[in-house]
Each structure stands twice: as C-alpha cells, then as structure tokens.
C-alpha cells in the first residue's frame, strides 16, 4: 500500500499550487479530485490578478508557483490597473480564455510526478490525533503523513437560483457532502459562507455597437516574472450600465431572490455584492457599471462583471434585457448564489496547519477567503508547511512586512474570517515596500534556499539582480549639481546641493530618460532594469521611515508562544482571557496583541508565564 | 531598540531629581552630555548641552549591563530638582537619535524581559504593574480634561474617512469612484490640522496654568517699578531707593490673581550704562521680558521711547499718579492708586488667553500631536500635486494616524474597509 507524504484534496487553484509545490520539493504526492478534467477551472470571473490579487500572483510566481505563468499563456486582455498611479499600487491583471487557462494549468502539472486519483473524499483517516490519510467513496483509503484540504466551494455546496436549490460545488458539478459530516464527528466546526456569480451571456446576441469598449493595454504587463509578452490575441471588454428599469425589476422581485427570500444563511462579502445588494444598499445610485468580459477566444460566452445574482431565471432574463446593449441577449447559464462550508481560520498555524489533527492543512475557500489568487497563495503556503514538517526544509518567512501572503496569513490566523476575505492593497500597512514589481526581490532567494524555486527561475532572478545592482551602483555614484540637472530638463531649486541618481529619480516628474541623459552608463541598462531602479527610488524615503516600525514589529513577533502553551497556568489571566487565547492559539506575542479584547496587562501576564516556563525548564 | 529615559523621582520641585536613562546606547548618549564616571561611582559632573551651555552640575551614576534595574546600561543623573533643570535635561535627551521618553511601566517591562526579576518577584509583578498603571492613570485623569479624548476620537474618525476615500480611489479604481474625492480629503485634512493646532496652542496655555504666568514690569530707571511691585505684593519685596540703578536683579512676586498663578517680575531699569553689574541686570531684563506672558511698560508719559520696543498686547501705564494728574491708565505704587485697575487689566488679558478647554498636558501627547500635524502638512502638499500621488498621501495619513494612536489608541484596517464599503457601491 503506497504511503504518500501528502494528499491534496481538490484540484482548484489552491490544490494546483499545493500539488505543484509539493512536487518541486520532491515529496511523494497525490491529488484527489472529483473530476480530473476540471483541474484548473475558474469558477467565476475568468480573470487573474488585480489590485492586491495581482500582488499575490507575483509573490506566488516569485516562489515558482504556476498561476502567473498559466495566466500569461492564456491572457486575452492584459491591463495594468492604476497605471497612472504610483508603482506601489499598480496591479497587473488579465482576462484569460477559460479553456486555455485550464489547459495551461493541466499542461504544467502534467510535467510533474504525482499520483492523480479521481474520486470523492468522504472522510479523513486519523490515528492518535494525527492525520493518516483520506477515505474515498469507493471504499478505498489513501494513506499519507499529511493532508492539504482545498475543497473550495464543494463542501456541502448548495447552489441557489431563486427558490431552486441544487446540491453542487459549481454549476453542473456535484458537491462533496460526506466529508464535512465526518469531520464534524472528529470535532470540526463549520460555518457557512456565500458567494455569487452572474449569468453568462451569449456574445452574439449583444449589441456591441452601442457600448463603450475597454481595450487591452498597448504595453501589456505580464503576471509572471518569467514571461515576456502575451501568447494569444488580445480582445476588448464592453462596458454598459444598469438603469432605472433594471433597478425597478429587481426591487419588485426581491423576495424571489434566494438571498433576500431568506433561503441562504451564509454570509456574503461586503465587496463583490450581488446586484440585489447593490440596489438595496445604494438606492440613490441611478446606475451600476457592468464590464462585459469575453470568456475566451473560441467561445461566445460573455461574463457580465457586476451583476451577480440569485434571482430566478425568468427574472434574470427580465432585468438583464433591460440593460442597454443587452435587449436581445440570450443567457447561456443563469447566475446563481452558492453557499458552502468553511472553517474559521483563527487557530491555524502560520503554515495553515489545523489543531484538529496533526498534519492536516487547510487552504483556500475553506479558510474563508474568496478569490483564486488568495486560494492559490494558501495552497503554496500549506505545501511549504508540509515540506518543512516532512523534510525539514528551511522556512520561508511570510509576515506583514515582507509579503501580501504574509498579510493574508496573519489576518486569517489572528482575526479569523466572519465574511469572505479578499485582498486589497489597503490591507498592507507596508504597501510601499510590498510592490508587485519587487516580489521576486522579497521572496525568490528564500524560495531557492528552501527548495521550491527551480534552478531556471533562480538563474533568471540572479541575472536580473546582477543587472539591477550594477545599475543602482551607477545611480549611487552620480553627483549632479542643480545646474547640470537643469541642462537635462530637471528643474531643481538652486540649493547648490549635489544629488545622486536615486535622489533625482525620487523627484516628481523626473523620468528615467532625464537621468539617462545625464549618465550614459545608466542609459545602457535595459529598459526593465531602469524602470525597476526608478520604482525603488520613489519610495526609498518612505521605506526608511517605516523601517523602525518593522523593527518594532519584528521584536514583538519575535516572542514566540509554543503551540500547545497552557494558558491556565498563567497567573493574572481571567478565565475569559484564558479561553480566548486558548481558542486563538496565537503563535507569538505580536499575534496575541491583535486578538480582539486582549489587554496589555494580559499580554504581560502571558510574557511572565513564558519566562517562568523558560526558567523552570532551565533548572 | 530605543533608549528610554524618564524622571525616576516624583515630579515637582525637589532638592534632587533623578533622571534615569536605560538602553544599550545609554553610555554613548550620556557621554554627549557629560564625562561619564566609571560604573558604580557617584561622581560630580558638569552636564552641558551641545552648545556647551551648562545644564547642571550634578551627581552622575552609571550601571553596566547586567548590573542595573533594567538589565541594560543605565545612567542616572541626580540633578538639582528645579523644574527648569529637569525639563532642560529631558529635552536634551529627547534630541538624541533613538532616545525617547519611557512609556508607563517601561523600565519595569525591560527589567522583566531581561530576566532581571527573579521567580519571587515574577509572582508579585502583576500586582506591581497594576499599581503603576493605576498611579499613572490617576495622574492622567487628574490633569486631563474629559474632552481631550473626545477630540481625539473625532480626529481619528475624520482621518479614517480621509484614508478610506484615498484607499477607495486606489483599490477600486476600476469601479465608478467619483473623480473629485480628493477635494473632500483635502478639506478633512485641513480641518483636522487646524483643530489639532488649536489644541496645541491651548496646551501651551494649559501647562502655564500648571506652572504659572509671568508678567514683566519694564521701564526706565527710577520710574517707580519697584514701588509698584511692592504695592502689588503688599510688602517690601524689592529694594526701593531714590538712586537710579538700584534694582540690579529681577525681583519676583507670585500672587494668586483670580485663580491664576501669576508671577510679577521687577526688572532693572532700562538705560544705557557702563556699569558691569547693571549691564547684567539689564540684559536679564531683556531676556525675561521676552519670555513674559504679559508686559507692563511703566512710563513717565505715554510718548516715552524705551530701549525695548512695544508690541501690541503690551500694557502701557503711567507712573507716579500720586504726584500728577494724568489721563489714561496710571498708577501710583506709593499710594496704591490705579493698581487694582492694572491688576484687573492683567487678569483680563491672561484669562482671555486661557481657554479652560481641550488641551494636551503631557509632553508625550504634545509630541504626538505635533508629529501628527507634521504628517498632515505633508499630506496637504501631496493633495495639491498633479498627478496626485495617492499612495504617498495615504501613507502620510497613516503616519498621522499612528501618531494619534500613541496619544489615543489603535486604528484598525477593518474599520477603514467598513467605511469604504458603506460609502461606495463596490465590487464585481
């Protein structure tokens, strides 16, 4: 009987990253999925990246993950969001051809050596509080030392359209109902979350003439550091709006909506609201924008971004046809709401290991996140956790000050999730440092040392860094007087102070070209290198100012709390505090600080308890 | 990690005040101020500021790391307990890089972290910490006006909204965010900055209320200043004589003027002189009068020109009203005529500046508010730039909020997201 190091349950975005990373680490891995052909599917919006999400993709890519590469190969509308704003808040994004994306993922996975098992996991195997593998519906068992559960929206998934309820994990695909029940018997507690998707429209029945269009970028920015340019044809999206009629139709029929008709208990996100939500919460808004996104090059299916709904089919027709450009539209697949099980991630370790069973890791939607990128990043983190556990590989540090992945893990494990969690740049207090352009500088080296970054990528990264370091050296050794600057078109105050290249680039309005005029050896650097150096120059003073904050943060984070620390031995803690801390299991004093209701006095008491524990051990 | 310092002895006037400095860089920092003695030896040292001006000649004691209360290197300055000396030393210490005023209980916390307290002390520590906090808290409650926290809450709320507006423009640029949000951001930032500035201005006043106001009596020699002062004091404080140039030093008298502690200062008569001592006295007059809250010019006639030029707000009063009839404000120190009018006028001036309203009393609060306002000024600059650097403006606002955090408490990202989503219809 083959014994695996890790079994990944579910072939969604989290599962794919997890299985690929497990292979990169050389682990004996198996992927169990309900339907092999659906591995790498996009359930909802056929797009990868964006603001915050794009940052996650770059970080996954920096660690040699697959999402960025798959997106680039299948990308049909690349757009860099916030192009006109500073580099720290720019987010690379692309619409992808759904079919090409799926094929790209499967192709990348096919190169790796793992066992793919088609089947339904109906339960977890355990022994002495440790995970031992999974049970399948056909009665067989798959044994492993660790399990990464990435079931997405499939666990007791229920689709709602109006008052129609269908058990499903995704439209047309069966849900997995047994696993949750079995896990509950093991002590798991699930909550319910919901998410929605809009109807898919037949593009041939849309009147594109009357609509605005949003073209792809002329100068596309790729999601992966290794990609050069798009692989396939680029398309434009259409833009339209709802109107008063649309709103009236929806208003009058709210009771028929699954959400408002009281059929769904699950909590939805504040953002990404359904069209019903939008109309209720913002009744004064006359119209809501809709992006009509092509789902692929060889399909006529259009994804109308902005009108998620759980109204009955007939009503969907009614309100969609009230929209300009969509008067004669045919609906290929109705919109729906889906609710599913999730487990509160508070109490997970930073590697996403649960306290339910030793060796059980959870990643993706099951932890209360929403979005492909959020899921993928967690899949990667869990796989790294598994590799550390089994092979003792060097750690990769994910914390708030060095990656968006760190921000997400910290948010999830310290605060839990009471609504679907989505990444935004505003979640990162060190946003100016955590840029999409420097994800590789922040993570690739660690990834290489740990073992999840391939030699190919590392070579490419090293070369890039050599060029960048050389270029920055050139900038540092420049010494430009205000007069000299003026001759290159840079207007400085005549303060007589000489400036180096970094300082010049930090001045608003000064471009790479200006500096190149002043310094020929700078102009010799490649366009990409120059651009990178310029990015960094802009933010350097801010990053300096924040450095003390980072030090303070590191110090707080530095006081680790052992995994099974017994809070009841700490004198001076109220019973409420003891149960709060025991439930949350913060990994450090810094994490404990963020738990709601934890007071400074409690923290000090815990610190005392830890010290006294240390002292007792030393005796 | 920062070096921390604080007054270890109780605040207020005392014979000796001990200021303690702890940190791995404590010896370096202290060396900038004086020649530090070897550890364990209490030695007399001249403590000087960077300009070489003497702060105090005081006893200094150094503890090496491992052998101090906190476990770090510690320097204790046993200075003369005058409020001015203590303030000056504290101010000089705060100028050092990486050196700041200690938070309540911080020395104890460091002692704990460095394992300097043994097991028995560990048991008792929770109580100790509680007590220290209570004491600090009580102190704060005594001086803090209840409205201060409310002002802080309002500022934070406003800045939160400003941040949310900027963040909405950043994270949801694809959605239909109004293009003119920055106008509202700007008005919020300006309003908050003025409000903070007003509190800072009042804080100066508030600390004066604690320490007292000063009124300088200025005038030519023998115009009757000392006589006036004696009259105010109700007893012979200054030496009055007919010889011009008698008062060489500043003589002060502190009275309770309608509830305000006011110190009236006599000054040496202003005139040109070659007499060395007199010159010293006159230069002292200049200094003191500059720092005074109110200046009273005692003159023979209203047209008199003096060596110190008058400014709006100065009170001009004619002297020796007993010997002549004058129109306008006049007093006679000899008979007391007009003195109560003068006092009323002084009191009125001080009261109008004294708003018993929201003010920061603790130095840390003042520092925090000043730092917050600096960040708001920088934000204002960004908001006028085109293209608007949203992420930099937002960062400065976050820095401002962090400073307010030190004064009032934490701001949370979830609240910002709540604010964004309740204001705009966002998301696909």
PDB file of C-alpha atoms in Angstrom, chain A residues 51 79 81-82 84-89 214 241 270-273 278 281-282 285 287-289 291 305-306 415 422 424-427 429 431-432 508 539 542 545-546 548-549 555-556 571-572 594 601 604 607-608 611-612 615 619, chain B residues 1-2 97-98 109 112-115 117 119 122-123 125-126 129-130 167 169-176 375 378 382 385 387 390-392 394-396 398-399 402 410 412-414 417-418 420-428:
ATOM      1  CA  UNK A  51      -5.184  45.220  -7.008  1.00  0.00           C
ATOM      2  CA  UNK A  79      -4.499  45.582 -18.184  1.00  0.00           C
ATOM      3  CA  UNK A  81      -4.637  48.643 -13.023  1.00  0.00           C
ATOM      4  CA  UNK A  82      -3.761  52.030 -11.578  1.00  0.00           C
ATOM      5  CA  UNK A  84      -1.440  56.304 -13.753  1.00  0.00           C
ATOM      6  CA  UNK A  85      -0.801  55.939 -10.051  1.00  0.00           C
ATOM      7  CA  UNK A  86       2.435  55.059  -8.270  1.00  0.00           C
ATOM      8  CA  UNK A  87       4.118  51.667  -8.721  1.00  0.00           C
ATOM      9  CA  UNK A  88       3.232  50.525  -5.223  1.00  0.00           C
ATOM     10  CA  UNK A  89      -0.456  50.478  -6.051  1.00  0.00           C
ATOM     11  CA  UNK A 214     -12.184  48.906 -22.862  1.00  0.00           C
ATOM     12  CA  UNK A 241     -24.758  50.127 -17.143  1.00  0.00           C
ATOM     13  CA  UNK A 270     -19.034  43.414   1.791  1.00  0.00           C
ATOM     14  CA  UNK A 271     -17.491  43.850  -1.625  1.00  0.00           C
ATOM     15  CA  UNK A 272     -18.421  41.839  -4.688  1.00  0.00           C
ATOM     16  CA  UNK A 273     -22.069  42.249  -3.763  1.00  0.00           C
ATOM     17  CA  UNK A 278     -26.160  46.984  -4.682  1.00  0.00           C
ATOM     18  CA  UNK A 281     -27.653  49.410  -0.122  1.00  0.00           C
ATOM     19  CA  UNK A 282     -27.319  52.245  -2.601  1.00  0.00           C
ATOM     20  CA  UNK A 285     -27.368  55.308  -7.312  1.00  0.00           C
ATOM     21  CA  UNK A 287     -26.935  53.058 -12.481  1.00  0.00           C
ATOM     22  CA  UNK A 288     -24.253  50.480 -11.861  1.00  0.00           C
ATOM     23  CA  UNK A 289     -21.406  49.752 -14.177  1.00  0.00           C
ATOM     24  CA  UNK A 291     -17.983  45.021 -17.644  1.00  0.00           C
ATOM     25  CA  UNK A 305     -18.942  41.541 -14.317  1.00  0.00           C
ATOM     26  CA  UNK A 306     -21.068  43.461 -11.811  1.00  0.00           C
ATOM     27  CA  UNK A 415      -8.568  37.554  13.301  1.00  0.00           C
ATOM     28  CA  UNK A 422     -10.376  39.282  -0.232  1.00  0.00           C
ATOM     29  CA  UNK A 424      -6.742  44.759  -1.138  1.00  0.00           C
ATOM     30  CA  UNK A 425      -3.634  46.882  -1.159  1.00  0.00           C
ATOM     31  CA  UNK A 426      -5.057  48.813   1.777  1.00  0.00           C
ATOM     32  CA  UNK A 427      -4.716  45.712   3.964  1.00  0.00           C
ATOM     33  CA  UNK A 429       0.451  48.689   6.057  1.00  0.00           C
ATOM     34  CA  UNK A 431       2.264  48.702   0.919  1.00  0.00           C
ATOM     35  CA  UNK A 432       5.058  50.918  -0.361  1.00  0.00           C
ATOM     36  CA  UNK A 508       8.180  64.000  -9.023  1.00  0.00           C
ATOM     37  CA  UNK A 539       9.707  55.156  -2.241  1.00  0.00           C
ATOM     38  CA  UNK A 542       9.160  56.233   2.999  1.00  0.00           C
ATOM     39  CA  UNK A 545      10.732  55.990   7.767  1.00  0.00           C
ATOM     40  CA  UNK A 546       8.889  52.750   8.155  1.00  0.00           C
ATOM     41  CA  UNK A 548      11.688  51.429  12.668  1.00  0.00           C
ATOM     42  CA  UNK A 549       8.143  50.187  12.569  1.00  0.00           C
ATOM     43  CA  UNK A 555      10.642  42.407  18.052  1.00  0.00           C
ATOM     44  CA  UNK A 556       7.063  41.800  19.044  1.00  0.00           C
ATOM     45  CA  UNK A 571      -1.316  33.843  36.886  1.00  0.00           C
ATOM     46  CA  UNK A 572      -3.236  37.042  36.386  1.00  0.00           C
ATOM     47  CA  UNK A 594      -4.133  41.636  17.649  1.00  0.00           C
ATOM     48  CA  UNK A 601      -1.994  43.508  31.126  1.00  0.00           C
ATOM     49  CA  UNK A 604       2.389  40.995  30.155  1.00  0.00           C
ATOM     50  CA  UNK A 607       5.052  37.037  28.861  1.00  0.00           C
ATOM     51  CA  UNK A 608       5.655  36.360  32.547  1.00  0.00           C
ATOM     52  CA  UNK A 611       9.568  33.464  31.119  1.00  0.00           C
ATOM     53  CA  UNK A 612       8.707  31.438  34.138  1.00  0.00           C
ATOM     54  CA  UNK A 615      13.266  29.426  33.818  1.00  0.00           C
ATOM     55  CA  UNK A 619      16.506  24.442  36.269  1.00  0.00           C
TER      56      UNK A 619
ATOM     57  CA  UNK B   1      15.504  49.223  20.309  1.00  0.00           C
ATOM     58  CA  UNK B   2      15.232  52.775  21.598  1.00  0.00           C
ATOM     59  CA  UNK B  97      18.642  59.748  17.952  1.00  0.00           C
ATOM     60  CA  UNK B  98      16.971  56.566  19.094  1.00  0.00           C
ATOM     61  CA  UNK B 109       8.973  45.827  31.432  1.00  0.00           C
ATOM     62  CA  UNK B 112      11.339  41.694  33.138  1.00  0.00           C
ATOM     63  CA  UNK B 113      12.348  40.996  29.578  1.00  0.00           C
ATOM     64  CA  UNK B 114      15.987  40.929  30.518  1.00  0.00           C
ATOM     65  CA  UNK B 115      15.269  38.393  33.177  1.00  0.00           C
ATOM     66  CA  UNK B 117      13.499  39.895  38.201  1.00  0.00           C
ATOM     67  CA  UNK B 119      10.873  33.993  40.403  1.00  0.00           C
ATOM     68  CA  UNK B 122       7.654  37.423  38.979  1.00  0.00           C
ATOM     69  CA  UNK B 123       4.710  36.315  41.136  1.00  0.00           C
ATOM     70  CA  UNK B 125       4.882  41.559  39.263  1.00  0.00           C
ATOM     71  CA  UNK B 126       1.307  41.571  38.012  1.00  0.00           C
ATOM     72  CA  UNK B 129       2.328  46.574  37.116  1.00  0.00           C
ATOM     73  CA  UNK B 130      -1.291  47.145  38.037  1.00  0.00           C
ATOM     74  CA  UNK B 167      -7.957  53.878  -0.430  1.00  0.00           C
ATOM     75  CA  UNK B 169      -9.510  55.540  -5.198  1.00  0.00           C
ATOM     76  CA  UNK B 170      -6.585  53.166  -5.063  1.00  0.00           C
ATOM     77  CA  UNK B 171      -8.155  49.751  -4.614  1.00  0.00           C
ATOM     78  CA  UNK B 172     -11.286  50.334  -6.658  1.00  0.00           C
ATOM     79  CA  UNK B 173     -10.036  52.486  -9.482  1.00  0.00           C
ATOM     80  CA  UNK B 174     -11.905  50.263 -11.929  1.00  0.00           C
ATOM     81  CA  UNK B 175     -15.211  50.873 -10.217  1.00  0.00           C
ATOM     82  CA  UNK B 176     -17.117  54.081 -10.503  1.00  0.00           C
ATOM     83  CA  UNK B 375       2.293  64.395   8.654  1.00  0.00           C
ATOM     84  CA  UNK B 378       2.940  66.721   4.162  1.00  0.00           C
ATOM     85  CA  UNK B 382       0.612  65.810  -1.903  1.00  0.00           C
ATOM     86  CA  UNK B 385       0.116  67.785  -6.738  1.00  0.00           C
ATOM     87  CA  UNK B 387      -0.924  63.779 -10.707  1.00  0.00           C
ATOM     88  CA  UNK B 390      -2.460  58.667  -3.808  1.00  0.00           C
ATOM     89  CA  UNK B 391      -0.294  56.072  -2.155  1.00  0.00           C
ATOM     90  CA  UNK B 392       2.082  58.661  -0.703  1.00  0.00           C
ATOM     91  CA  UNK B 394      -2.363  57.795   2.075  1.00  0.00           C
ATOM     92  CA  UNK B 395       0.924  56.785   3.687  1.00  0.00           C
ATOM     93  CA  UNK B 396       1.344  60.194   5.293  1.00  0.00           C
ATOM     94  CA  UNK B 398      -1.360  56.575   8.104  1.00  0.00           C
ATOM     95  CA  UNK B 399       1.724  58.075   9.735  1.00  0.00           C
ATOM     96  CA  UNK B 402      -0.086  56.238  14.046  1.00  0.00           C
ATOM     97  CA  UNK B 410      -5.379  51.990  17.921  1.00  0.00           C
ATOM     98  CA  UNK B 412      -7.966  49.303  12.671  1.00  0.00           C
ATOM     99  CA  UNK B 413      -7.880  48.394   8.940  1.00  0.00           C
ATOM    100  CA  UNK B 414     -11.232  46.642   9.203  1.00  0.00           C
ATOM    101  CA  UNK B 417     -12.763  48.845   4.931  1.00  0.00           C
ATOM    102  CA  UNK B 418     -16.145  49.229   6.613  1.00  0.00           C
ATOM    103  CA  UNK B 420     -15.147  52.332   2.230  1.00  0.00           C
ATOM    104  CA  UNK B 421     -17.859  49.791   1.632  1.00  0.00           C
ATOM    105  CA  UNK B 422     -20.576  51.676   3.360  1.00  0.00           C
ATOM    106  CA  UNK B 423     -19.815  54.727   1.251  1.00  0.00           C
ATOM    107  CA  UNK B 424     -19.437  53.242  -2.167  1.00  0.00           C
ATOM    108  CA  UNK B 425     -21.051  50.510  -4.104  1.00  0.00           C
ATOM    109  CA  UNK B 426     -18.039  48.451  -4.973  1.00  0.00           C
ATOM    110  CA  UNK B 427     -17.031  45.103  -6.281  1.00  0.00           C
ATOM    111  CA  UNK B 428     -17.967  42.804  -9.025  1.00  0.00           C
TER     112      UNK B 428
END
